[in-house]
Amino acid sequence: MEFPFDINTLFSERVSILDQTLVAGRKSAGRPDLQAHIATVIDELGRASAKAQQLTAPITSASKLQSQRHQLYLLKDAESNGGRGVVVGFLKVGYKKLFLLDLQGVHIETEPLCVLDFYIAENLQRHGYGQELFDFMLQHKNLEPVLMAYDRPSPKFLSFLAKHYCLTRSVPQVNNFVVFEGFFLNRSAAQLRKVPLKKLDGEIKPYSLMEREVVRQEQRVLPWPFAPPHSPQRLVSSQYSHSLSVGSSPSRAPPRVAPVSAPGGNRDQSPQSPLIDRCRARRTSSLNRSQLGFD
């Protein structure tokens, strides 16, 4: 891919590594004019890659690279274009937190290095440039390709991985990433963490929405013996406490206590929960002690 400016001035190495700073070597450091050219190169490569993959929008651009912790490996041919150099292609990688399914279908949480975008100019493909660029990245990261994840690889990229790195047996995933069988076999327990299943809350009665609201109201107010007479919480508690109270069931009767009539209401209108009975018992005990002169 040719540009109207000198590529060799921008990129001194055959493979340049770019990050958030958009600096490629000492020449471009502190040079806004050169960094603007570098941004132009990245944007053009991103658009070309998106077109080749039939994507609706580029997934690589200078602005995205500046805002993300990714690295872009750019390969050039210094001799072409009359010695001004051409850009051959690029490879973008970055770490992503993923939830993957292992060989047994168990969800695993991991954060591998991912190939996020990979492009070689169409007129320069099948010349070994792709493998040269990919091998450079693997050597720089000291990593095997089977330990990486691949974001939406095209059929052409999958064929590339199968041909050069014998990656053929992938593990089906529910997201857009592709991993291969060795990804799970060659990783330590520290790198892979099983996602715990959500714990069930025990046997929960399938309350209706209205009943759930009643429970929430009961939890926010005092038990009915201490509520003002004819208050809404007292009426709600009297109406629903038997069916919704903690520990109540048709087969287990609440513990018996001395009958004490609450002011302003008839306690025999409906059965009460053990929690309310215990509150009533404590209040009765307190009243008796007071009457006997113990307090």
Coordinates of C-alpha atoms in Angstrom, one line a residue:
M1 CA 0.0 0.0 0.0
E2 CA 1.6 3.3 -1.2
F3 CA 1.3 6.7 0.4
P4 CA 2.2 10.2 -0.8
F5 CA 4.9 10.5 1.9
D6 CA 8.0 8.6 2.7
I7 CA 7.2 5.5 4.7
N8 CA 10.8 4.9 5.6
T9 CA 10.9 8.3 7.4
L10 CA 7.9 7.2 9.5
F11 CA 8.9 3.6 10.2
S12 CA 12.6 3.0 10.6
E13 CA 12.3 -0.8 11.2
R14 CA 10.9 -3.5 8.9
V15 CA 8.3 -4.3 11.6
S16 CA 7.3 -1.4 13.8
I17 CA 5.3 -1.8 17.0
L18 CA 2.7 0.9 17.7
D19 CA 0.7 1.6 20.8
Q20 CA -1.4 4.4 22.3
T21 CA 1.4 7.0 21.7
L22 CA 1.4 6.5 17.9
V23 CA 5.2 6.7 18.1
A24 CA 7.3 4.5 15.8
G25 CA 11.0 5.0 16.6
R26 CA 12.9 8.1 17.7
K27 CA 12.2 10.1 14.6
S28 CA 8.4 10.4 15.2
A29 CA 8.7 11.2 18.9
G30 CA 7.7 14.8 19.5
R31 CA 6.9 15.3 15.9
P32 CA 3.1 16.1 15.4
D33 CA 3.5 16.2 11.6
L34 CA 5.0 12.7 11.5
Q35 CA 2.4 11.3 14.0
A36 CA -0.3 12.7 11.8
H37 CA 1.1 10.7 8.9
I38 CA 1.2 7.6 11.1
A39 CA -2.4 8.1 12.0
T40 CA -3.3 8.4 8.3
V41 CA -1.5 5.1 7.6
I42 CA -3.3 3.3 10.4
D43 CA -6.7 4.7 9.3
E44 CA -6.2 3.6 5.7
L45 CA -5.1 0.1 6.8
G46 CA -8.1 -0.2 9.0
R47 CA -10.5 0.7 6.2
A48 CA -8.8 -1.7 3.8
S49 CA -9.0 -4.5 6.3
A50 CA -12.7 -3.8 7.0
K51 CA -13.4 -3.9 3.2
A52 CA -11.6 -7.1 2.8
Q53 CA -13.6 -8.7 5.6
Q54 CA -16.8 -7.2 4.4
L55 CA -17.3 -5.3 7.7
T56 CA -19.7 -2.4 7.9
A57 CA -17.1 -0.2 9.8
P58 CA -13.4 -0.4 10.5
I59 CA -12.3 -2.0 13.8
T60 CA -8.8 -0.5 13.6
S61 CA -8.1 3.2 13.5
A62 CA -5.7 5.7 15.0
S63 CA -8.2 7.0 17.5
K64 CA -9.2 3.5 18.7
L65 CA -5.5 2.6 19.1
Q66 CA -5.0 5.7 21.2
S67 CA -7.9 4.9 23.5
Q68 CA -7.2 1.1 23.9
R69 CA -4.3 -0.9 25.4
H70 CA -3.6 -2.7 22.1
Q71 CA -0.5 -3.1 20.0
L72 CA -0.2 -2.9 16.3
Y73 CA 2.6 -4.6 14.4
L74 CA 3.2 -2.8 11.0
L75 CA 5.2 -4.5 8.2
K76 CA 6.8 -2.4 5.5
D77 CA 8.9 -3.1 2.3
A78 CA 11.6 -0.4 2.4
E79 CA 12.8 -0.9 -1.2
S80 CA 9.5 -0.5 -3.1
N81 CA 8.0 2.8 -4.4
G82 CA 11.3 4.1 -5.6
G83 CA 12.9 3.7 -2.2
R84 CA 10.1 5.5 -0.4
G85 CA 8.7 2.3 1.0
V86 CA 5.2 0.7 1.0
V87 CA 3.2 -0.7 3.9
V88 CA 2.6 -4.4 3.5
G89 CA 0.1 -5.0 6.2
F90 CA -0.5 -5.0 10.0
L91 CA -1.5 -7.2 12.9
K92 CA -3.3 -5.9 15.9
V93 CA -3.4 -7.8 19.3
G94 CA -4.6 -7.1 22.8
Y95 CA -5.6 -8.7 26.0
K96 CA -9.3 -9.4 26.5
K97 CA -11.2 -10.8 29.5
L98 CA -13.3 -13.6 28.0
F99 CA -15.8 -16.2 29.3
L100 CA -15.1 -19.3 27.3
L101 CA -16.5 -22.9 27.2
D102 CA -13.8 -25.5 27.7
L103 CA -13.8 -29.0 26.3
Q104 CA -16.4 -30.2 28.9
G105 CA -18.7 -27.2 28.3
V106 CA -17.7 -25.5 31.6
H107 CA -17.5 -21.7 31.6
I108 CA -14.0 -20.4 32.1
E109 CA -12.9 -16.9 32.8
T110 CA -9.6 -16.0 31.3
E111 CA -7.7 -13.0 29.8
P112 CA -5.6 -14.2 26.8
L113 CA -3.8 -12.3 24.2
C114 CA -6.2 -12.0 21.2
V115 CA -5.7 -11.3 17.6
L116 CA -8.1 -8.5 16.9
D117 CA -7.3 -7.5 13.3
F118 CA -4.9 -8.9 10.6
Y119 CA -4.5 -7.6 7.1
I120 CA -2.0 -8.0 4.2
A121 CA -2.5 -5.9 1.1
E122 CA -4.2 -7.9 -1.6
N123 CA -1.5 -7.4 -4.2
L124 CA 1.1 -8.7 -1.7
Q125 CA -0.6 -11.8 -0.4
R126 CA 0.9 -15.3 -0.9
H127 CA 4.4 -13.9 -0.6
G128 CA 5.1 -15.0 2.9
Y129 CA 4.5 -11.6 4.5
G130 CA 1.6 -12.8 6.6
Q131 CA 3.7 -15.6 8.2
E132 CA 6.7 -13.2 8.7
L133 CA 4.5 -10.7 10.5
F134 CA 2.7 -13.3 12.6
D135 CA 6.0 -15.0 13.6
F136 CA 7.5 -11.7 14.6
M137 CA 4.6 -11.1 16.9
L138 CA 4.8 -14.5 18.5
Q139 CA 8.5 -14.1 19.1
H140 CA 8.0 -10.6 20.6
K141 CA 5.3 -12.0 22.9
N142 CA 7.1 -15.3 23.5
L143 CA 3.8 -17.1 22.9
E144 CA 2.5 -20.0 21.0
P145 CA -0.5 -19.4 18.7
V146 CA -2.6 -22.1 20.3
L147 CA -2.6 -20.1 23.5
M148 CA -4.2 -17.1 21.8
A149 CA -7.9 -16.3 21.0
Y150 CA -9.0 -15.0 17.6
D151 CA -11.7 -12.4 17.2
R152 CA -14.0 -13.2 14.3
P153 CA -11.4 -14.9 12.1
S154 CA -12.2 -14.9 8.4
P155 CA -12.2 -18.3 6.5
K156 CA -8.9 -17.1 4.9
F157 CA -7.3 -16.5 8.3
L158 CA -8.5 -19.9 9.6
S159 CA -6.9 -21.5 6.6
F160 CA -3.7 -19.5 7.4
L161 CA -3.7 -20.8 11.0
A162 CA -4.3 -24.4 9.8
K163 CA -1.6 -24.3 7.2
H164 CA 1.2 -22.7 9.2
Y165 CA 0.5 -23.5 12.8
C166 CA -1.6 -26.7 12.5
L167 CA -4.6 -25.1 14.3
T168 CA -7.6 -27.0 13.0
R169 CA -9.7 -28.3 16.0
S170 CA -11.5 -25.3 17.5
V171 CA -13.7 -25.4 20.6
P172 CA -17.2 -24.0 19.9
Q173 CA -18.0 -20.8 21.7
V174 CA -21.1 -18.6 22.1
N175 CA -19.2 -15.4 21.4
N176 CA -17.2 -14.2 18.3
F177 CA -13.9 -15.6 19.5
V178 CA -12.3 -18.8 18.3
V179 CA -9.9 -20.9 20.5
F180 CA -8.4 -24.2 19.8
E181 CA -8.2 -27.4 21.9
G182 CA -4.7 -26.8 23.1
F183 CA -5.8 -23.5 24.6
F184 CA -7.2 -25.3 27.6
L185 CA -4.7 -28.1 27.8
N186 CA -1.6 -26.0 28.0
R187 CA -2.6 -23.4 30.6
S188 CA -2.1 -23.5 34.3
A189 CA -4.8 -23.3 36.8
A190 CA -3.8 -19.7 37.6
Q191 CA -4.6 -18.6 34.1
L192 CA -8.0 -20.3 33.9
R193 CA -10.7 -19.7 36.5
K194 CA -13.9 -21.5 36.5
V195 CA -16.9 -19.3 36.8
P196 CA -18.9 -20.4 39.8
L197 CA -22.5 -21.4 39.2
K198 CA -25.1 -19.1 40.8
K199 CA -26.1 -20.5 44.2
L200 CA -29.8 -21.3 44.6
D201 CA -31.5 -19.6 47.5
G202 CA -33.1 -22.8 48.7
E203 CA -36.7 -23.7 48.4
I204 CA -38.5 -20.4 47.7
K205 CA -42.2 -20.1 47.5
P206 CA -43.2 -18.7 44.1
Y207 CA -44.7 -15.5 45.4
S208 CA -46.7 -13.3 43.2
L209 CA -45.6 -9.7 42.5
M210 CA -48.2 -8.4 45.0
E211 CA -47.0 -10.8 47.7
R212 CA -43.4 -9.9 47.1
E213 CA -44.2 -6.2 47.7
V214 CA -46.0 -7.2 50.9
V215 CA -42.9 -9.0 52.1
R216 CA -40.8 -5.9 51.4
Q217 CA -43.2 -3.7 53.3
E218 CA -43.2 -6.0 56.3
Q219 CA -39.4 -6.0 56.4
R220 CA -39.3 -2.2 56.5
V221 CA -41.9 -1.6 59.3
L222 CA -42.3 -2.8 62.9
P223 CA -44.2 -6.0 63.7
W224 CA -47.9 -5.4 64.0
P225 CA -48.1 -5.4 67.9
F226 CA -46.0 -2.2 67.8
A227 CA -47.6 -0.5 64.9
P228 CA -50.2 2.2 65.4
P229 CA -53.8 1.0 65.5
H230 CA -55.5 0.6 62.1
S231 CA -52.2 1.4 60.3
P232 CA -51.6 0.1 56.8
Q233 CA -48.7 -2.1 57.9
R234 CA -50.8 -3.7 60.7
L235 CA -53.6 -4.5 58.3
V236 CA -51.2 -5.9 55.7
S237 CA -49.4 -8.0 58.3
S238 CA -52.7 -9.3 59.6
Q239 CA -53.9 -10.2 56.1
Y240 CA -50.8 -11.9 54.7
S241 CA -48.6 -12.9 57.6
H242 CA -49.8 -16.5 57.8
S243 CA -49.0 -17.3 54.1
L244 CA -45.8 -15.2 53.8
S245 CA -44.2 -15.4 57.2
V246 CA -40.8 -17.0 57.7
G247 CA -41.2 -20.5 59.0
S248 CA -45.0 -20.8 58.6
S249 CA -46.4 -23.8 56.8
P250 CA -49.8 -25.7 56.8
S251 CA -48.2 -28.7 58.5
R252 CA -46.5 -26.8 61.3
A253 CA -48.6 -24.8 63.8
P254 CA -47.0 -21.7 65.4
P255 CA -45.9 -22.0 69.0
R256 CA -48.6 -21.2 71.5
V257 CA -48.3 -18.2 73.8
A258 CA -50.5 -16.5 76.3
P259 CA -53.4 -14.8 74.5
V260 CA -52.9 -11.1 74.7
S261 CA -55.3 -8.8 72.9
A262 CA -53.7 -6.0 71.0
P263 CA -55.2 -2.6 71.4
G264 CA -57.4 -1.5 68.5
G265 CA -57.7 -4.9 66.9
N266 CA -58.8 -8.5 67.2
R267 CA -55.8 -10.9 67.1
D268 CA -58.2 -13.8 66.3
Q269 CA -59.1 -12.4 62.9
S270 CA -56.2 -14.4 61.3
P271 CA -53.4 -16.6 62.5
Q272 CA -50.1 -14.9 63.1
S273 CA -46.5 -15.9 62.3
P274 CA -44.0 -17.3 64.8
L275 CA -42.0 -14.1 64.5
I276 CA -44.9 -12.0 65.5
D277 CA -45.8 -14.5 68.3
R278 CA -42.3 -14.2 69.7
C279 CA -42.5 -10.4 69.6
R280 CA -45.8 -10.7 71.5
A281 CA -44.3 -13.1 74.0
R282 CA -41.4 -10.8 74.8
R283 CA -43.7 -7.8 75.2
T284 CA -46.0 -9.8 77.5
S285 CA -43.0 -10.9 79.6
S286 CA -41.8 -7.3 79.8
L287 CA -45.3 -6.1 80.9
N288 CA -45.5 -8.9 83.6
R289 CA -42.1 -8.0 85.0
S290 CA -43.1 -4.3 85.2
Q291 CA -46.3 -5.1 87.0
L292 CA -44.5 -7.3 89.5
G293 CA -42.0 -4.5 90.2
F294 CA -38.9 -6.1 88.8
D295 CA -38.1 -3.2 86.5

